[in-house]
PDB file of C-alpha atoms and ligand atoms in Angstrom:
ATOM      1  CA  MET A   1      18.191  19.021  12.152  1.00  0.00           C
ATOM      2  CA  TRP A   2      17.833  15.933   9.953  1.00  0.00           C
ATOM      3  CA  ASP A   3      18.259  12.581  11.642  1.00  0.00           C
ATOM      4  CA  PRO A   4      19.323   9.924   9.104  1.00  0.00           C
ATOM      5  CA  ALA A   5      18.112   7.073  11.359  1.00  0.00           C
ATOM      6  CA  THR A   6      14.613   8.519  11.818  1.00  0.00           C
ATOM      7  CA  TYR A   7      14.367   9.275   8.087  1.00  0.00           C
ATOM      8  CA  HIS A   8      15.336   5.685   7.243  1.00  0.00           C
ATOM      9  CA  ARG A   9      12.606   4.080   9.363  1.00  0.00           C
ATOM     10  CA  PHE A  10      10.714   3.631   6.089  1.00  0.00           C
ATOM     11  CA  GLY A  11      13.700   3.363   3.768  1.00  0.00           C
ATOM     12  CA  ASP A  12      12.080   0.882   1.403  1.00  0.00           C
ATOM     13  CA  GLU A  13       8.966   3.018   0.847  1.00  0.00           C
ATOM     14  CA  ARG A  14      11.054   6.175   0.524  1.00  0.00           C
ATOM     15  CA  SER A  15      13.486   4.751  -2.050  1.00  0.00           C
ATOM     16  CA  ARG A  16      10.843   3.489  -4.470  1.00  0.00           C
ATOM     17  CA  PRO A  17       9.939   6.898  -5.965  1.00  0.00           C
ATOM     18  CA  PHE A  18      13.660   7.558  -6.592  1.00  0.00           C
ATOM     19  CA  LEU A  19      13.924   4.307  -8.549  1.00  0.00           C
ATOM     20  CA  ASP A  20      10.698   5.045 -10.459  1.00  0.00           C
ATOM     21  CA  LEU A  21      12.024   8.518 -11.304  1.00  0.00           C
ATOM     22  CA  LEU A  22      15.401   7.261 -12.493  1.00  0.00           C
ATOM     23  CA  ALA A  23      13.758   4.611 -14.668  1.00  0.00           C
ATOM     24  CA  ARG A  24      12.651   7.460 -16.976  1.00  0.00           C
ATOM     25  CA  VAL A  25      16.110   9.050 -17.311  1.00  0.00           C
ATOM     26  CA  GLY A  26      17.664   7.843 -20.565  1.00  0.00           C
ATOM     27  CA  ALA A  27      21.222   9.172 -20.149  1.00  0.00           C
ATOM     28  CA  ASP A  28      23.757   6.843 -21.692  1.00  0.00           C
ATOM     29  CA  ARG A  29      27.265   7.928 -20.695  1.00  0.00           C
ATOM     30  CA  PRO A  30      26.905  11.094 -18.605  1.00  0.00           C
ATOM     31  CA  ARG A  31      30.052  12.966 -17.601  1.00  0.00           C
ATOM     32  CA  VAL A  32      28.814  14.552 -14.379  1.00  0.00           C
ATOM     33  CA  VAL A  33      25.789  13.431 -12.337  1.00  0.00           C
ATOM     34  CA  VAL A  34      24.539  15.537  -9.420  1.00  0.00           C
ATOM     35  CA  ASP A  35      22.048  14.536  -6.699  1.00  0.00           C
ATOM     36  CA  LEU A  36      20.679  17.693  -5.039  1.00  0.00           C
ATOM     37  CA  GLY A  37      19.370  17.203  -1.488  1.00  0.00           C
ATOM     38  CA  CYS A  38      20.992  13.760  -1.504  1.00  0.00           C
ATOM     39  CA  GLY A  39      20.349  12.936   2.163  1.00  0.00           C
ATOM     40  CA  SER A  40      22.520  10.145   3.525  1.00  0.00           C
ATOM     41  CA  GLY A  41      23.717   9.015   0.113  1.00  0.00           C
ATOM     42  CA  GLU A  42      22.413   5.436  -0.356  1.00  0.00           C
ATOM     43  CA  LEU A  43      20.408   6.450  -3.402  1.00  0.00           C
ATOM     44  CA  THR A  44      23.211   8.644  -4.780  1.00  0.00           C
ATOM     45  CA  GLU A  45      25.406   5.566  -4.730  1.00  0.00           C
ATOM     46  CA  THR A  46      22.941   3.773  -7.042  1.00  0.00           C
ATOM     47  CA  LEU A  47      23.695   6.515  -9.594  1.00  0.00           C
ATOM     48  CA  ALA A  48      27.420   5.750  -9.336  1.00  0.00           C
ATOM     49  CA  VAL A  49      26.660   2.078  -9.939  1.00  0.00           C
ATOM     50  CA  ARG A  50      24.418   2.806 -12.934  1.00  0.00           C
ATOM     51  CA  TRP A  51      26.928   5.176 -14.556  1.00  0.00           C
ATOM     52  CA  PRO A  52      30.423   3.876 -13.680  1.00  0.00           C
ATOM     53  CA  GLY A  53      32.122   6.393 -15.988  1.00  0.00           C
ATOM     54  CA  ALA A  54      30.456   9.439 -14.436  1.00  0.00           C
ATOM     55  CA  ARG A  55      31.653  11.727 -11.705  1.00  0.00           C
ATOM     56  CA  VAL A  56      28.764  11.476  -9.211  1.00  0.00           C
ATOM     57  CA  THR A  57      28.293  14.122  -6.520  1.00  0.00           C
ATOM     58  CA  GLY A  58      25.644  14.427  -3.810  1.00  0.00           C
ATOM     59  CA  LEU A  59      24.935  17.850  -2.321  1.00  0.00           C
ATOM     60  CA  ASP A  60      22.985  18.420   0.893  1.00  0.00           C
ATOM     61  CA  SER A  61      22.623  21.269   3.383  1.00  0.00           C
ATOM     62  CA  SER A  62      22.411  18.988   6.438  1.00  0.00           C
ATOM     63  CA  PRO A  63      25.764  18.321   8.154  1.00  0.00           C
ATOM     64  CA  GLU A  64      24.258  15.161   9.721  1.00  0.00           C
ATOM     65  CA  MET A  65      23.170  13.793   6.334  1.00  0.00           C
ATOM     66  CA  ILE A  66      26.494  14.641   4.662  1.00  0.00           C
ATOM     67  CA  ALA A  67      28.425  13.043   7.544  1.00  0.00           C
ATOM     68  CA  ALA A  68      26.382   9.847   7.112  1.00  0.00           C
ATOM     69  CA  ALA A  69      26.851   9.948   3.313  1.00  0.00           C
ATOM     70  CA  GLY A  70      30.604  10.539   3.585  1.00  0.00           C
ATOM     71  CA  ALA A  71      30.949   7.554   5.926  1.00  0.00           C
ATOM     72  CA  ARG A  72      29.452   5.209   3.327  1.00  0.00           C
ATOM     73  CA  GLY A  73      32.713   4.661   1.479  1.00  0.00           C
ATOM     74  CA  GLY A  74      31.186   4.261  -1.997  1.00  0.00           C
ATOM     75  CA  ARG A  75      32.284   5.869  -5.270  1.00  0.00           C
ATOM     76  CA  ALA A  76      30.038   8.955  -5.066  1.00  0.00           C
ATOM     77  CA  GLU A  77      31.424  12.179  -3.576  1.00  0.00           C
ATOM     78  CA  PHE A  78      29.449  14.307  -1.127  1.00  0.00           C
ATOM     79  CA  ARG A  79      29.438  18.033  -0.404  1.00  0.00           C
ATOM     80  CA  LEU A  80      27.716  20.212   2.155  1.00  0.00           C
ATOM     81  CA  GLY A  81      25.857  23.081   0.493  1.00  0.00           C
ATOM     82  CA  ASP A  82      22.572  24.789  -0.286  1.00  0.00           C
ATOM     83  CA  LEU A  83      21.060  23.621  -3.552  1.00  0.00           C
ATOM     84  CA  ALA A  84      19.569  27.094  -4.039  1.00  0.00           C
ATOM     85  CA  HIS A  85      23.123  28.296  -4.782  1.00  0.00           C
ATOM     86  CA  TRP A  86      24.097  25.394  -6.993  1.00  0.00           C
ATOM     87  CA  ARG A  87      24.624  25.983 -10.749  1.00  0.00           C
ATOM     88  CA  PRO A  88      25.144  23.355 -13.481  1.00  0.00           C
ATOM     89  CA  GLY A  89      28.578  23.122 -15.078  1.00  0.00           C
ATOM     90  CA  PRO A  90      29.143  22.674 -18.843  1.00  0.00           C
ATOM     91  CA  ASP A  91      29.513  18.898 -18.343  1.00  0.00           C
ATOM     92  CA  THR A  92      26.560  18.344 -15.965  1.00  0.00           C
ATOM     93  CA  ASP A  93      24.614  15.757 -17.933  1.00  0.00           C
ATOM     94  CA  VAL A  94      22.227  14.499 -15.217  1.00  0.00           C
ATOM     95  CA  VAL A  95      20.631  16.390 -12.330  1.00  0.00           C
ATOM     96  CA  VAL A  96      18.497  14.418  -9.887  1.00  0.00           C
ATOM     97  CA  THR A  97      16.603  15.894  -6.980  1.00  0.00           C
ATOM     98  CA  ASN A  98      14.392  13.533  -5.026  1.00  0.00           C
ATOM     99  CA  ALA A  99      12.120  14.597  -2.144  1.00  0.00           C
ATOM    100  CA  ALA A 100      14.138  17.760  -1.480  1.00  0.00           C
ATOM    101  CA  LEU A 101      12.715  20.731  -3.437  1.00  0.00           C
ATOM    102  CA  GLN A 102       9.657  20.968  -1.152  1.00  0.00           C
ATOM    103  CA  TRP A 103      12.060  22.404   1.440  1.00  0.00           C
ATOM    104  CA  VAL A 104      13.339  25.118  -0.890  1.00  0.00           C
ATOM    105  CA  PRO A 105      11.135  28.191  -1.388  1.00  0.00           C
ATOM    106  CA  GLY A 106      11.323  29.545  -4.946  1.00  0.00           C
ATOM    107  CA  HIS A 107      12.562  26.239  -6.365  1.00  0.00           C
ATOM    108  CA  ASP A 108      10.382  26.646  -9.471  1.00  0.00           C
ATOM    109  CA  GLU A 109      12.642  29.562 -10.505  1.00  0.00           C
ATOM    110  CA  LEU A 110      15.675  27.352  -9.938  1.00  0.00           C
ATOM    111  CA  LEU A 111      14.285  24.768 -12.348  1.00  0.00           C
ATOM    112  CA  THR A 112      14.007  27.378 -15.080  1.00  0.00           C
ATOM    113  CA  ARG A 113      17.575  28.548 -14.480  1.00  0.00           C
ATOM    114  CA  TRP A 114      18.977  25.028 -14.402  1.00  0.00           C
ATOM    115  CA  ALA A 115      17.178  23.993 -17.587  1.00  0.00           C
ATOM    116  CA  ALA A 116      18.523  27.079 -19.352  1.00  0.00           C
ATOM    117  CA  ALA A 117      22.090  26.457 -18.145  1.00  0.00           C
ATOM    118  CA  LEU A 118      22.359  22.691 -18.678  1.00  0.00           C
ATOM    119  CA  PRO A 119      24.326  21.476 -21.720  1.00  0.00           C
ATOM    120  CA  PRO A 120      22.521  20.034 -24.775  1.00  0.00           C
ATOM    121  CA  GLY A 121      21.142  16.537 -24.163  1.00  0.00           C
ATOM    122  CA  ALA A 122      21.223  16.823 -20.339  1.00  0.00           C
ATOM    123  CA  TRP A 123      18.532  15.360 -18.085  1.00  0.00           C
ATOM    124  CA  LEU A 124      16.812  17.000 -15.124  1.00  0.00           C
ATOM    125  CA  ALA A 125      14.740  14.661 -12.934  1.00  0.00           C
ATOM    126  CA  LEU A 126      12.744  15.732  -9.900  1.00  0.00           C
ATOM    127  CA  GLN A 127      10.297  14.188  -7.486  1.00  0.00           C
ATOM    128  CA  VAL A 128       8.427  16.039  -4.739  1.00  0.00           C
ATOM    129  CA  PRO A 129       5.680  14.882  -2.356  1.00  0.00           C
ATOM    130  CA  GLY A 130       2.238  16.045  -3.421  1.00  0.00           C
ATOM    131  CA  ASN A 131       0.448  15.126  -0.210  1.00  0.00           C
ATOM    132  CA  PHE A 132       0.012  18.523   1.445  1.00  0.00           C
ATOM    133  CA  ASP A 133      -3.790  18.188   1.244  1.00  0.00           C
ATOM    134  CA  ALA A 134      -3.762  14.657   2.651  1.00  0.00           C
ATOM    135  CA  PRO A 135      -5.383  14.051   6.075  1.00  0.00           C
ATOM    136  CA  SER A 136      -1.891  13.660   7.627  1.00  0.00           C
ATOM    137  CA  HIS A 137      -0.877  17.197   6.658  1.00  0.00           C
ATOM    138  CA  ARG A 138      -4.286  18.755   7.246  1.00  0.00           C
ATOM    139  CA  LEU A 139      -4.226  17.373  10.787  1.00  0.00           C
ATOM    140  CA  LEU A 140      -0.671  18.585  11.281  1.00  0.00           C
ATOM    141  CA  ARG A 141      -1.756  22.129  10.326  1.00  0.00           C
ATOM    142  CA  GLU A 142      -4.884  21.859  12.482  1.00  0.00           C
ATOM    143  CA  VAL A 143      -2.926  20.947  15.633  1.00  0.00           C
ATOM    144  CA  ALA A 144      -0.131  23.440  14.879  1.00  0.00           C
ATOM    145  CA  ARG A 145      -2.655  26.262  14.538  1.00  0.00           C
ATOM    146  CA  SER A 146      -4.517  25.376  17.721  1.00  0.00           C
ATOM    147  CA  ARG A 147      -3.737  26.584  21.231  1.00  0.00           C
ATOM    148  CA  PRO A 148      -1.204  26.459  22.802  1.00  0.00           C
ATOM    149  CA  TYR A 149       0.965  25.754  19.733  1.00  0.00           C
ATOM    150  CA  ALA A 150      -0.110  28.491  17.329  1.00  0.00           C
ATOM    151  CA  ALA A 151       1.954  31.197  19.026  1.00  0.00           C
ATOM    152  CA  VAL A 152       5.174  29.164  18.688  1.00  0.00           C
ATOM    153  CA  LEU A 153       4.584  27.356  15.422  1.00  0.00           C
ATOM    154  CA  GLY A 154       3.088  30.329  13.569  1.00  0.00           C
ATOM    155  CA  ASP A 155       3.815  29.987   9.857  1.00  0.00           C
ATOM    156  CA  LEU A 156       6.155  27.063  10.310  1.00  0.00           C
ATOM    157  CA  VAL A 157       3.718  24.520   8.907  1.00  0.00           C
ATOM    158  CA  ARG A 158       3.367  25.333   5.242  1.00  0.00           C
ATOM    159  CA  GLU A 159       0.224  24.992   3.081  1.00  0.00           C
ATOM    160  CA  ALA A 160       1.556  23.570  -0.200  1.00  0.00           C
ATOM    161  CA  PRO A 161       5.170  24.346  -1.020  1.00  0.00           C
ATOM    162  CA  VAL A 162       5.082  22.434  -4.326  1.00  0.00           C
ATOM    163  CA  ASP A 163       3.461  22.720  -7.745  1.00  0.00           C
ATOM    164  CA  ASP A 164       1.670  19.884  -9.539  1.00  0.00           C
ATOM    165  CA  ALA A 165       3.195  17.872 -12.383  1.00  0.00           C
ATOM    166  CA  ALA A 166       1.507  20.000 -15.072  1.00  0.00           C
ATOM    167  CA  GLY A 167       2.856  23.214 -13.517  1.00  0.00           C
ATOM    168  CA  TYR A 168       6.444  22.000 -13.449  1.00  0.00           C
ATOM    169  CA  ALA A 169       6.057  20.550 -16.949  1.00  0.00           C
ATOM    170  CA  ALA A 170       4.844  23.894 -18.334  1.00  0.00           C
ATOM    171  CA  ARG A 171       7.846  25.656 -16.831  1.00  0.00           C
ATOM    172  CA  LEU A 172      10.356  23.212 -18.354  1.00  0.00           C
ATOM    173  CA  LEU A 173       8.586  23.032 -21.726  1.00  0.00           C
ATOM    174  CA  ALA A 174       8.955  26.823 -21.879  1.00  0.00           C
ATOM    175  CA  GLU A 175      12.729  26.262 -21.761  1.00  0.00           C
ATOM    176  CA  GLY A 176      12.493  24.054 -24.854  1.00  0.00           C
ATOM    177  CA  ALA A 177      13.020  20.724 -23.056  1.00  0.00           C
ATOM    178  CA  SER A 178      11.028  17.583 -23.793  1.00  0.00           C
ATOM    179  CA  VAL A 179       9.182  16.647 -20.649  1.00  0.00           C
ATOM    180  CA  ASP A 180       7.765  13.508 -19.090  1.00  0.00           C
ATOM    181  CA  ALA A 181       5.528  14.344 -16.109  1.00  0.00           C
ATOM    182  CA  TRP A 182       3.317  12.172 -13.942  1.00  0.00           C
ATOM    183  CA  GLU A 183       1.833  11.730 -10.488  1.00  0.00           C
ATOM    184  CA  THR A 184       1.569   8.503  -8.524  1.00  0.00           C
ATOM    185  CA  THR A 185      -0.258   7.720  -5.302  1.00  0.00           C
ATOM    186  CA  TYR A 186       1.574   4.939  -3.484  1.00  0.00           C
ATOM    187  CA  VAL A 187      -0.471   3.123  -0.868  1.00  0.00           C
ATOM    188  CA  HIS A 188       2.119   2.355   1.777  1.00  0.00           C
ATOM    189  CA  LEU A 189       1.014  -0.496   4.028  1.00  0.00           C
ATOM    190  CA  LEU A 190       2.769   0.323   7.291  1.00  0.00           C
ATOM    191  CA  SER A 191       3.070  -2.106  10.167  1.00  0.00           C
ATOM    192  CA  ALA A 192       0.690  -1.208  12.996  1.00  0.00           C
ATOM    193  CA  GLU A 193       2.979  -2.828  15.583  1.00  0.00           C
ATOM    194  CA  GLY A 194       4.492  -0.638  18.268  1.00  0.00           C
ATOM    195  CA  ALA A 195       3.231   2.003  20.660  1.00  0.00           C
ATOM    196  CA  ASP A 196       3.192   4.891  18.183  1.00  0.00           C
ATOM    197  CA  HIS A 197       0.975   5.249  15.135  1.00  0.00           C
ATOM    198  CA  PRO A 198       3.074   4.469  12.035  1.00  0.00           C
ATOM    199  CA  VAL A 199       1.997   7.629  10.166  1.00  0.00           C
ATOM    200  CA  LEU A 200       3.230   9.662  13.129  1.00  0.00           C
ATOM    201  CA  ARG A 201       6.525   7.761  12.996  1.00  0.00           C
ATOM    202  CA  TRP A 202       6.737   8.428   9.239  1.00  0.00           C
ATOM    203  CA  MET A 203       6.092  12.141   9.703  1.00  0.00           C
ATOM    204  CA  GLU A 204       8.718  12.402  12.429  1.00  0.00           C
ATOM    205  CA  GLY A 205      11.345  11.707   9.772  1.00  0.00           C
ATOM    206  CA  THR A 206      10.282  14.687   7.642  1.00  0.00           C
ATOM    207  CA  ALA A 207       7.348  17.081   8.143  1.00  0.00           C
ATOM    208  CA  LEU A 208       7.488  17.038  11.943  1.00  0.00           C
ATOM    209  CA  ARG A 209      11.186  17.928  12.187  1.00  0.00           C
ATOM    210  CA  PRO A 210      10.671  21.721  12.254  1.00  0.00           C
ATOM    211  CA  VAL A 211       7.818  21.314  14.773  1.00  0.00           C
ATOM    212  CA  LYS A 212       9.957  19.259  17.138  1.00  0.00           C
ATOM    213  CA  ALA A 213      12.793  21.784  16.818  1.00  0.00           C
ATOM    214  CA  ALA A 214      10.497  24.686  17.705  1.00  0.00           C
ATOM    215  CA  LEU A 215       8.861  23.168  20.812  1.00  0.00           C
ATOM    216  CA  ASP A 216      10.307  22.348  24.225  1.00  0.00           C
ATOM    217  CA  ASP A 217      10.264  18.702  25.315  1.00  0.00           C
ATOM    218  CA  THR A 218       6.987  18.880  27.240  1.00  0.00           C
ATOM    219  CA  ALA A 219       5.135  20.694  24.471  1.00  0.00           C
ATOM    220  CA  TRP A 220       6.562  18.327  21.831  1.00  0.00           C
ATOM    221  CA  ARG A 221       5.377  15.253  23.755  1.00  0.00           C
ATOM    222  CA  ALA A 222       1.878  16.749  24.077  1.00  0.00           C
ATOM    223  CA  PHE A 223       1.813  17.765  20.392  1.00  0.00           C
ATOM    224  CA  ARG A 224       2.897  14.310  19.353  1.00  0.00           C
ATOM    225  CA  ALA A 225       0.215  12.632  21.496  1.00  0.00           C
ATOM    226  CA  THR A 226      -2.547  14.905  20.144  1.00  0.00           C
ATOM    227  CA  LEU A 227      -1.541  14.426  16.527  1.00  0.00           C
ATOM    228  CA  GLY A 228      -1.042  10.680  17.024  1.00  0.00           C
ATOM    229  CA  ALA A 229      -4.605  10.254  18.325  1.00  0.00           C
ATOM    230  CA  LYS A 230      -6.031  12.186  15.361  1.00  0.00           C
ATOM    231  CA  LEU A 231      -3.967  10.170  12.881  1.00  0.00           C
ATOM    232  CA  ALA A 232      -5.139   6.902  14.439  1.00  0.00           C
ATOM    233  CA  ALA A 233      -8.752   7.971  13.867  1.00  0.00           C
ATOM    234  CA  VAL A 234      -8.277   8.657  10.126  1.00  0.00           C
ATOM    235  CA  TYR A 235      -5.691   5.945   9.346  1.00  0.00           C
ATOM    236  CA  PRO A 236      -7.040   2.841  11.140  1.00  0.00           C
ATOM    237  CA  ALA A 237      -5.167  -0.479  11.332  1.00  0.00           C
ATOM    238  CA  ARG A 238      -6.601  -3.415   9.417  1.00  0.00           C
ATOM    239  CA  SER A 239      -5.079  -6.889   9.619  1.00  0.00           C
ATOM    240  CA  GLY A 240      -2.004  -5.428  11.308  1.00  0.00           C
ATOM    241  CA  LYS A 241      -1.375  -2.758   8.631  1.00  0.00           C
ATOM    242  CA  VAL A 242      -2.175   0.925   8.265  1.00  0.00           C
ATOM    243  CA  ALA A 243      -2.808   2.048   4.672  1.00  0.00           C
ATOM    244  CA  PHE A 244      -1.076   5.392   4.081  1.00  0.00           C
ATOM    245  CA  PRO A 245      -1.813   6.794   0.595  1.00  0.00           C
ATOM    246  CA  PHE A 246       0.982   9.118  -0.504  1.00  0.00           C
ATOM    247  CA  ARG A 247       0.798  11.180  -3.702  1.00  0.00           C
ATOM    248  CA  ARG A 248       4.060  12.128  -5.396  1.00  0.00           C
ATOM    249  CA  VAL A 249       4.854  14.386  -8.346  1.00  0.00           C
ATOM    250  CA  PHE A 250       7.492  13.405 -10.923  1.00  0.00           C
ATOM    251  CA  VAL A 251       9.032  15.367 -13.776  1.00  0.00           C
ATOM    252  CA  VAL A 252      11.862  14.376 -16.116  1.00  0.00           C
ATOM    253  CA  ALA A 253      13.081  17.016 -18.573  1.00  0.00           C
ATOM    254  CA  HIS A 254      15.438  16.245 -21.444  1.00  0.00           C
ATOM    255  CA  VAL A 255      17.263  19.307 -22.706  1.00  0.00           C
ATOM    256  CA  GLN A 256      17.329  19.586 -26.519  1.00  0.00           C
ATOM    257  CA  GLU A 257      20.378  18.076 -28.223  1.00  0.00           C
ATOM    258  CA  GLU A 258      20.738  21.294 -30.298  1.00  0.00           C
ATOM    259  CA  LYS A 259      20.429  24.398 -28.141  1.00  0.00           C
TER     260      LYS A 259
HETATM  261  C1  LIG B   1      13.443  14.006   2.524  1.00  0.00           C
HETATM  262  S1  LIG B   1      15.182  14.097   2.424  1.00  0.00           S
HETATM  263  C2  LIG B   1      15.507  13.304   0.855  1.00  0.00           C
HETATM  264  C3  LIG B   1      16.875  12.710   0.788  1.00  0.00           C
HETATM  265  C4  LIG B   1      17.182  11.901  -0.483  1.00  0.00           C
HETATM  266  N1  LIG B   1      17.125  12.726  -1.680  1.00  0.00           N
HETATM  267  C5  LIG B   1      16.224  10.738  -0.610  1.00  0.00           C
HETATM  268  O1  LIG B   1      15.505  10.675  -1.614  1.00  0.00           O
HETATM  269  O2  LIG B   1      16.225   9.860   0.267  1.00  0.00           O
HETATM  270  C6  LIG B   1      15.383  15.813   2.005  1.00  0.00           C
HETATM  271  C7  LIG B   1      16.833  16.251   1.991  1.00  0.00           C
HETATM  272  O3  LIG B   1      16.884  17.557   1.396  1.00  0.00           O
HETATM  273  C8  LIG B   1      17.893  18.280   2.069  1.00  0.00           C
HETATM  274  N2  LIG B   1      17.689  19.708   1.837  1.00  0.00           N
HETATM  275  C9  LIG B   1      16.652  20.474   2.237  1.00  0.00           C
HETATM  276  N3  LIG B   1      16.835  21.754   1.836  1.00  0.00           N
HETATM  277  C10 LIG B   1      18.019  21.776   1.158  1.00  0.00           C
HETATM  278  C11 LIG B   1      18.763  22.800   0.497  1.00  0.00           C
HETATM  279  N4  LIG B   1      18.311  24.057   0.442  1.00  0.00           N
HETATM  280  N5  LIG B   1      19.932  22.474  -0.082  1.00  0.00           N
HETATM  281  C12 LIG B   1      20.401  21.203  -0.034  1.00  0.00           C
HETATM  282  N6  LIG B   1      19.742  20.190   0.582  1.00  0.00           N
HETATM  283  C13 LIG B   1      18.561  20.473   1.165  1.00  0.00           C
HETATM  284  C14 LIG B   1      17.739  17.860   3.521  1.00  0.00           C
HETATM  285  O4  LIG B   1      18.877  18.149   4.273  1.00  0.00           O
HETATM  286  C15 LIG B   1      17.443  16.371   3.382  1.00  0.00           C
HETATM  287  O5  LIG B   1      18.614  15.593   3.443  1.00  0.00           O
END
């Protein structure tokens, strides 16, 4: 289950990659704009503001996220659905998917299909986290694979469910698109105030969700305490802030005008 409030603890840091991604999308007057894995819709609404003439739709598989998005009352529309089953229409001129594809196994195949099906001149923009080798995720795997958690968590904690920027670029170039691909490591400076380590609080909004769902309350509290202590050792506080480097992968593909 996604919890919009927990996810938005670090809303400012989480929205910046979306804005950096969209800065490289050159669509002028798109007809239909789709945000796949839109979450609670704040960022989707920025698309409706940027392109007032477009029909803007956010799609997400979480009922909690779609309920929060629908309650926003902006111009964008929101639908519950699995992006793995989504297909572009003949007037889909912009597809955005920010921080969502890492949850979708086989998404690289989807990118190929979407690029092939999009109309001439369309834009496909994606961002995924590229931090699966970072200390935060290595420690998460280490604790999950230790006793007593390994039996319950099993394969739940994934190694690296994403490609790098060059891999995605190669796939979209093969479809004849022009491609802009890059990687950025943001150094988030998180407040060290509060009882819990801020990297633990960050991870609770995303990577730790499936872990929490799989454990009972007692085991979850113990897991959280163990991981929190390990995170504090590798991400120390300095002058009231914890530096949390976070690599992200960006790709913007522009489908040829003549297909
Ligand atoms: C980390 S949040 C990102 C939300 C938003 N795009 C943002 O940038 O703030 C990931 C979102 O992807 C959604 N998601 C995960 N798998 C999905 C799928 N197969 N189809 C649609 N949405 C999915 C989740 O429900 C969640 O809202």
